[in-house]
Amino acid sequence: MATDITEFSYLPAQAEALGVPVPDVERLTLTLADGRTISALKFGTEAPLVTLLHGAGLNAHTWDTTALAIARPLLAIDLAGHGDSSWREDRDYTPRTLAADVAAALDAWTEDPQIVVGQSLGGLTGAALAASRPDLVAELIVVDITPGIDVSAGPAALREFYAGPTDFATRDELVDKAISLGFGGTRPETERGVFLNTRVRPDGRVEWKHHFAHIAAEALSAHDSGTEASPSVLHQTGWDDLAGVTAPLTLVRAARGFVSEDDAAEFQRHLPAARIDVIDATHNVQETAPLLLAALVTSSDRLAGL
């Protein structure tokens, strides 16, 4: 696996494989009111039209191939505690808390309401954002998550993935583990994802860049969804947020992901006006079916003809 590489060094090969030009990409950093920072990747030189929110334990680079395929000005944001964004001392990575940071970022970095695409934790964060700041969201696409998901199914794999040590001798150990549990795509793609989501400590050990690695197993272990005062990621407040979304809403269910047919049916009962699309992919749809997901995003009326 490569060990001497910058975060954008993978993009030319990814763009060549797709047959698209390499766009201008830059890393943005915003200092928030409490002194923390939020970071993002900006694709293109014009004002963003699309904002991408990753899932737990990932970062903005999980969207690289999808962003190249969308081929529109966009933001891919590192949620708090992930990527290059600050960790939270209170360890609160619930959707409503994360959405407040995203709102600040969109206030600073965008000019128009966004097509917000959120995968997993990012999808619930997108719902909280759309409900609390409808002026920022023109359309919401929630990828392979619902507040009613069976935590004994898909999230159990997340618990297993983050169980045990949080540092490793080599990145290859993490690649092997990710592939064995069905995360990521091909081995080169998984190697890229692991490289961009880890760092080498002074003692030579490899550790995750994100805070979530230290708390994800705990956060996802209980079937109890928490309380309104102390909610978990999958608390009932997620349904309340989705009910408060006034923008067009789509659920993307990964056929081999975390949202079952029953989960999707429950979503439709709660939100009868929502659209549901099924994509043949695993939970990280942006990595295992990026072209299909990009096509769904670009089919939006807001992007047609651009």
Coordinates of C-alpha atoms in Angstrom, one line a residue:
M1 CA 0.0 0.0 0.0
A2 CA 1.2 3.5 -0.8
T3 CA 2.6 5.4 2.2
D4 CA 3.9 8.6 0.6
I5 CA 1.0 10.3 -1.0
T6 CA -1.1 13.5 -0.7
E7 CA -4.9 13.4 -0.2
F8 CA -5.6 14.4 -3.9
S9 CA -3.0 12.1 -5.5
Y10 CA -5.6 9.4 -6.2
L11 CA -8.0 11.7 -8.1
P12 CA -6.3 11.7 -11.6
A13 CA -6.5 7.9 -11.8
Q14 CA -10.1 7.9 -10.6
A15 CA -11.0 10.6 -13.1
E16 CA -9.2 8.7 -15.9
A17 CA -11.1 5.5 -15.1
L18 CA -14.4 7.5 -15.4
G19 CA -13.3 9.3 -18.5
V20 CA -13.9 12.7 -16.9
P21 CA -11.5 15.6 -16.4
V22 CA -9.9 16.2 -13.0
P23 CA -11.7 19.1 -11.4
D24 CA -10.2 21.8 -9.2
V25 CA -10.4 20.5 -5.7
E26 CA -9.4 22.4 -2.5
R27 CA -9.7 21.8 1.2
L28 CA -11.7 24.3 3.2
T29 CA -11.6 24.9 6.9
L30 CA -14.0 27.0 9.0
T31 CA -13.5 28.0 12.6
L32 CA -16.8 27.6 14.5
A33 CA -18.1 29.8 17.3
D34 CA -16.8 27.4 20.0
G35 CA -13.3 27.3 18.5
R36 CA -13.6 23.9 16.8
T37 CA -13.0 23.6 13.1
I38 CA -15.1 22.0 10.4
S39 CA -13.4 20.9 7.2
A40 CA -14.6 20.0 3.7
L41 CA -13.5 19.3 0.2
K42 CA -14.8 21.7 -2.5
F43 CA -15.0 20.3 -6.0
G44 CA -15.1 23.0 -8.7
T45 CA -14.6 26.7 -8.7
E46 CA -18.2 27.9 -8.7
A47 CA -20.6 28.0 -5.8
P48 CA -21.6 24.5 -4.7
L49 CA -24.9 23.0 -5.8
V50 CA -24.6 19.7 -3.9
T51 CA -23.5 18.9 -0.4
L52 CA -22.4 15.4 0.5
L53 CA -22.4 14.1 4.1
H54 CA -20.6 10.8 4.9
G55 CA -21.5 8.0 7.3
A56 CA -20.0 7.2 10.7
G57 CA -16.3 6.4 10.7
L58 CA -15.8 7.7 7.1
N59 CA -14.8 11.1 5.8
A60 CA -15.3 13.4 2.8
H61 CA -13.0 11.3 0.6
T62 CA -15.5 8.5 0.6
W63 CA -17.4 10.6 -1.9
D64 CA -14.4 11.1 -4.4
T65 CA -15.6 8.9 -7.2
T66 CA -19.2 9.9 -6.8
A67 CA -18.2 13.6 -6.8
L68 CA -16.2 13.1 -10.0
A69 CA -19.2 11.4 -11.6
I70 CA -21.6 14.1 -10.5
A71 CA -19.4 16.6 -12.2
R72 CA -21.0 19.6 -10.6
P73 CA -19.7 22.1 -8.1
L74 CA -20.1 20.5 -4.7
L75 CA -19.0 20.2 -1.1
A76 CA -18.0 17.0 0.7
I77 CA -18.0 17.8 4.4
D78 CA -16.1 16.1 7.2
L79 CA -18.6 15.7 10.0
A80 CA -17.4 16.6 13.5
G81 CA -15.0 14.1 14.8
H82 CA -14.1 12.8 11.4
G83 CA -11.5 13.5 8.7
D84 CA -10.0 16.9 9.3
S85 CA -12.8 18.3 11.4
S86 CA -12.3 18.7 15.2
W87 CA -13.3 16.0 17.7
R88 CA -16.0 16.9 20.2
E89 CA -15.0 16.8 23.9
D90 CA -18.5 15.9 24.8
R91 CA -18.5 12.9 22.3
D92 CA -21.9 14.0 21.0
Y93 CA -22.1 12.9 17.4
T94 CA -25.9 12.7 17.2
P95 CA -27.5 14.0 14.0
R96 CA -29.0 17.3 15.4
T97 CA -25.6 18.2 16.9
L98 CA -23.8 17.4 13.7
A99 CA -26.4 19.3 11.7
A100 CA -25.6 22.6 13.5
D101 CA -22.0 22.4 12.3
V102 CA -23.1 21.6 8.8
A103 CA -25.5 24.6 8.8
A104 CA -22.6 26.9 9.8
A105 CA -20.5 25.5 7.0
L106 CA -23.3 26.0 4.4
D107 CA -23.9 29.5 5.6
A108 CA -20.2 30.2 5.0
W109 CA -19.5 28.3 1.8
T110 CA -22.7 28.2 -0.3
E111 CA -24.9 30.7 -2.0
D112 CA -28.0 28.7 -2.8
P113 CA -30.0 25.9 -1.1
Q114 CA -28.3 22.5 -1.7
I115 CA -29.1 19.1 -2.9
V116 CA -28.0 17.4 0.3
V117 CA -27.0 13.7 0.0
G118 CA -26.3 12.0 3.3
Q119 CA -25.2 8.4 3.7
S120 CA -26.0 6.5 7.0
L121 CA -25.2 8.9 9.9
G122 CA -24.9 11.6 7.2
G123 CA -28.5 10.9 6.1
L124 CA -29.9 11.4 9.5
T125 CA -27.8 14.5 9.9
G126 CA -29.2 15.8 6.6
A127 CA -32.7 15.2 7.9
A128 CA -32.0 17.2 11.0
L129 CA -30.5 20.0 8.9
A130 CA -33.4 20.1 6.5
A131 CA -35.9 20.2 9.3
S132 CA -34.1 22.9 11.3
R133 CA -32.8 25.0 8.3
P134 CA -35.1 24.5 5.4
D135 CA -33.5 27.5 3.7
L136 CA -30.3 25.6 3.2
V137 CA -31.8 22.4 1.7
A138 CA -33.5 22.3 -1.7
E139 CA -33.7 18.5 -1.8
L140 CA -32.7 15.7 0.5
I141 CA -31.4 12.2 -0.5
V142 CA -31.0 9.8 2.4
V143 CA -28.7 6.9 1.6
D144 CA -29.3 3.5 3.3
I145 CA -30.5 4.6 6.7
T146 CA -33.7 5.1 8.6
P147 CA -34.3 5.9 12.3
G148 CA -36.1 2.5 12.6
I149 CA -33.3 0.4 11.3
D150 CA -32.8 -3.0 12.9
V151 CA -29.7 -2.5 15.1
S152 CA -29.2 -6.2 15.4
A153 CA -28.5 -6.4 11.6
G154 CA -26.3 -4.0 9.7
P155 CA -25.0 -1.9 12.6
A156 CA -23.8 -5.2 14.2
A157 CA -21.2 -5.3 11.5
L158 CA -20.2 -1.8 12.4
R159 CA -19.8 -2.8 16.1
E160 CA -17.6 -5.7 15.0
F161 CA -15.6 -3.5 12.7
Y162 CA -14.7 -1.1 15.5
A163 CA -14.4 -3.7 18.2
G164 CA -11.0 -4.3 19.7
P165 CA -7.9 -2.2 19.3
T166 CA -8.0 1.3 17.7
D167 CA -4.4 1.1 16.5
F168 CA -2.7 -1.4 14.3
A169 CA 0.7 -2.5 13.0
T170 CA -0.1 -1.9 9.3
R171 CA -2.9 -0.4 7.2
D172 CA -3.2 -3.8 5.5
E173 CA -4.7 -5.2 8.7
L174 CA -7.5 -2.7 8.4
V175 CA -8.0 -3.4 4.7
D176 CA -8.4 -7.1 5.4
K177 CA -10.9 -6.5 8.2
A178 CA -13.0 -4.1 6.1
I179 CA -13.2 -6.5 3.2
S180 CA -14.0 -9.4 5.4
L181 CA -17.0 -7.5 6.9
G182 CA -18.3 -6.3 3.5
F183 CA -17.2 -2.7 3.7
G184 CA -15.6 -0.9 0.7
G185 CA -15.4 -2.1 -2.8
T186 CA -12.3 -3.7 -4.6
R187 CA -9.1 -4.1 -2.6
P188 CA -7.5 -1.0 -4.3
E189 CA -10.5 1.1 -3.5
T190 CA -10.5 -0.1 0.1
E191 CA -6.8 0.6 0.4
R192 CA -7.4 4.1 -0.7
G193 CA -10.2 4.6 1.8
V194 CA -8.2 3.2 4.7
F195 CA -5.2 5.3 3.7
L196 CA -7.3 8.5 3.7
N197 CA -8.9 7.6 7.0
T198 CA -5.9 6.8 9.0
R199 CA -2.6 8.3 10.2
V200 CA 0.7 6.9 11.4
R201 CA 1.6 7.8 14.9
P202 CA 5.2 8.7 16.0
D203 CA 5.6 5.2 17.4
G204 CA 4.8 3.7 13.9
R205 CA 1.4 2.4 14.8
V206 CA -1.5 3.1 12.5
E207 CA -4.7 4.7 14.0
W208 CA -8.0 6.0 12.7
K209 CA -8.2 9.7 12.2
H210 CA -11.8 9.8 13.4
H211 CA -13.0 10.0 17.0
F212 CA -15.9 7.7 16.2
A213 CA -13.6 4.6 16.2
H214 CA -13.4 5.0 20.0
I215 CA -17.1 5.2 20.7
A216 CA -18.9 3.6 17.7
A217 CA -19.2 0.2 19.2
E218 CA -20.6 1.6 22.4
A219 CA -23.0 3.9 20.6
L220 CA -24.4 1.2 18.4
S221 CA -24.4 -1.7 20.9
A222 CA -27.7 -1.0 22.6
H223 CA -31.1 -1.7 21.1
D224 CA -32.4 1.1 23.3
S225 CA -32.6 4.2 21.1
G226 CA -32.0 6.6 24.0
T227 CA -34.1 9.5 25.2
E228 CA -34.8 12.9 23.8
A229 CA -32.5 14.4 26.4
S230 CA -29.8 11.9 25.7
P231 CA -30.5 10.4 22.3
S232 CA -28.6 7.8 20.4
V233 CA -27.9 8.0 16.7
L234 CA -31.1 6.0 16.0
H235 CA -33.4 7.9 18.4
Q236 CA -37.1 8.6 17.6
T237 CA -36.1 12.2 17.0
G238 CA -34.9 11.0 13.6
W239 CA -38.5 10.4 12.5
D240 CA -39.5 13.8 13.9
D241 CA -36.7 15.4 11.8
L242 CA -37.8 13.5 8.6
A243 CA -41.4 14.5 9.2
G244 CA -40.2 18.1 9.3
V245 CA -38.5 18.0 6.0
T246 CA -40.4 20.2 3.5
A247 CA -37.9 19.7 0.6
P248 CA -38.3 16.7 -1.9
L249 CA -37.1 13.6 -0.1
T250 CA -35.7 10.4 -1.5
L251 CA -34.5 7.2 0.4
V252 CA -31.9 5.2 -1.4
R253 CA -31.9 1.6 -0.2
A254 CA -28.8 -0.5 -0.8
A255 CA -30.0 -4.0 -1.8
R256 CA -27.1 -5.5 0.2
G257 CA -27.0 -2.8 2.8
F258 CA -28.5 -2.0 6.2
V259 CA -32.1 -0.9 5.2
S260 CA -34.3 -4.0 4.7
E261 CA -37.5 -4.1 2.7
D262 CA -39.4 -3.9 5.9
D263 CA -37.4 -0.8 7.0
A264 CA -38.1 0.8 3.7
A265 CA -41.8 0.0 4.0
E266 CA -41.9 1.6 7.5
F267 CA -40.1 4.7 6.0
Q268 CA -42.9 4.9 3.4
R269 CA -45.6 4.6 6.0
H270 CA -44.1 7.5 7.9
L271 CA -43.4 9.6 4.8
P272 CA -45.8 8.6 2.1
A273 CA -44.7 11.4 -0.2
A274 CA -41.1 10.3 -0.2
R275 CA -39.5 8.5 -3.2
I276 CA -37.7 5.2 -2.6
D277 CA -35.0 3.9 -5.0
V278 CA -33.1 0.6 -4.7
I279 CA -29.5 0.4 -5.8
D280 CA -27.5 -2.9 -6.0
A281 CA -24.8 -2.0 -3.6
T282 CA -23.6 -2.5 -0.1
H283 CA -24.1 0.0 2.7
N284 CA -21.4 2.4 1.5
V285 CA -23.2 3.0 -1.8
Q286 CA -21.0 5.9 -2.7
E287 CA -18.1 3.5 -2.8
T288 CA -19.7 0.3 -4.3
A289 CA -22.1 1.9 -6.8
P290 CA -20.9 5.5 -7.2
L291 CA -22.0 5.8 -10.8
L292 CA -25.6 4.8 -10.0
L293 CA -25.7 7.1 -7.1
A294 CA -24.3 10.0 -9.1
A295 CA -26.9 9.4 -11.8
L296 CA -29.6 9.6 -9.3
V297 CA -28.3 12.9 -7.9
T298 CA -27.8 14.4 -11.4
S299 CA -31.3 13.4 -12.4
S300 CA -32.6 16.1 -10.1
D301 CA -34.6 18.9 -11.8
R302 CA -32.2 21.4 -10.1
L303 CA -29.2 19.9 -12.0
A304 CA -30.9 19.1 -15.3
G305 CA -29.2 21.0 -18.2
L306 CA -26.3 22.2 -16.1

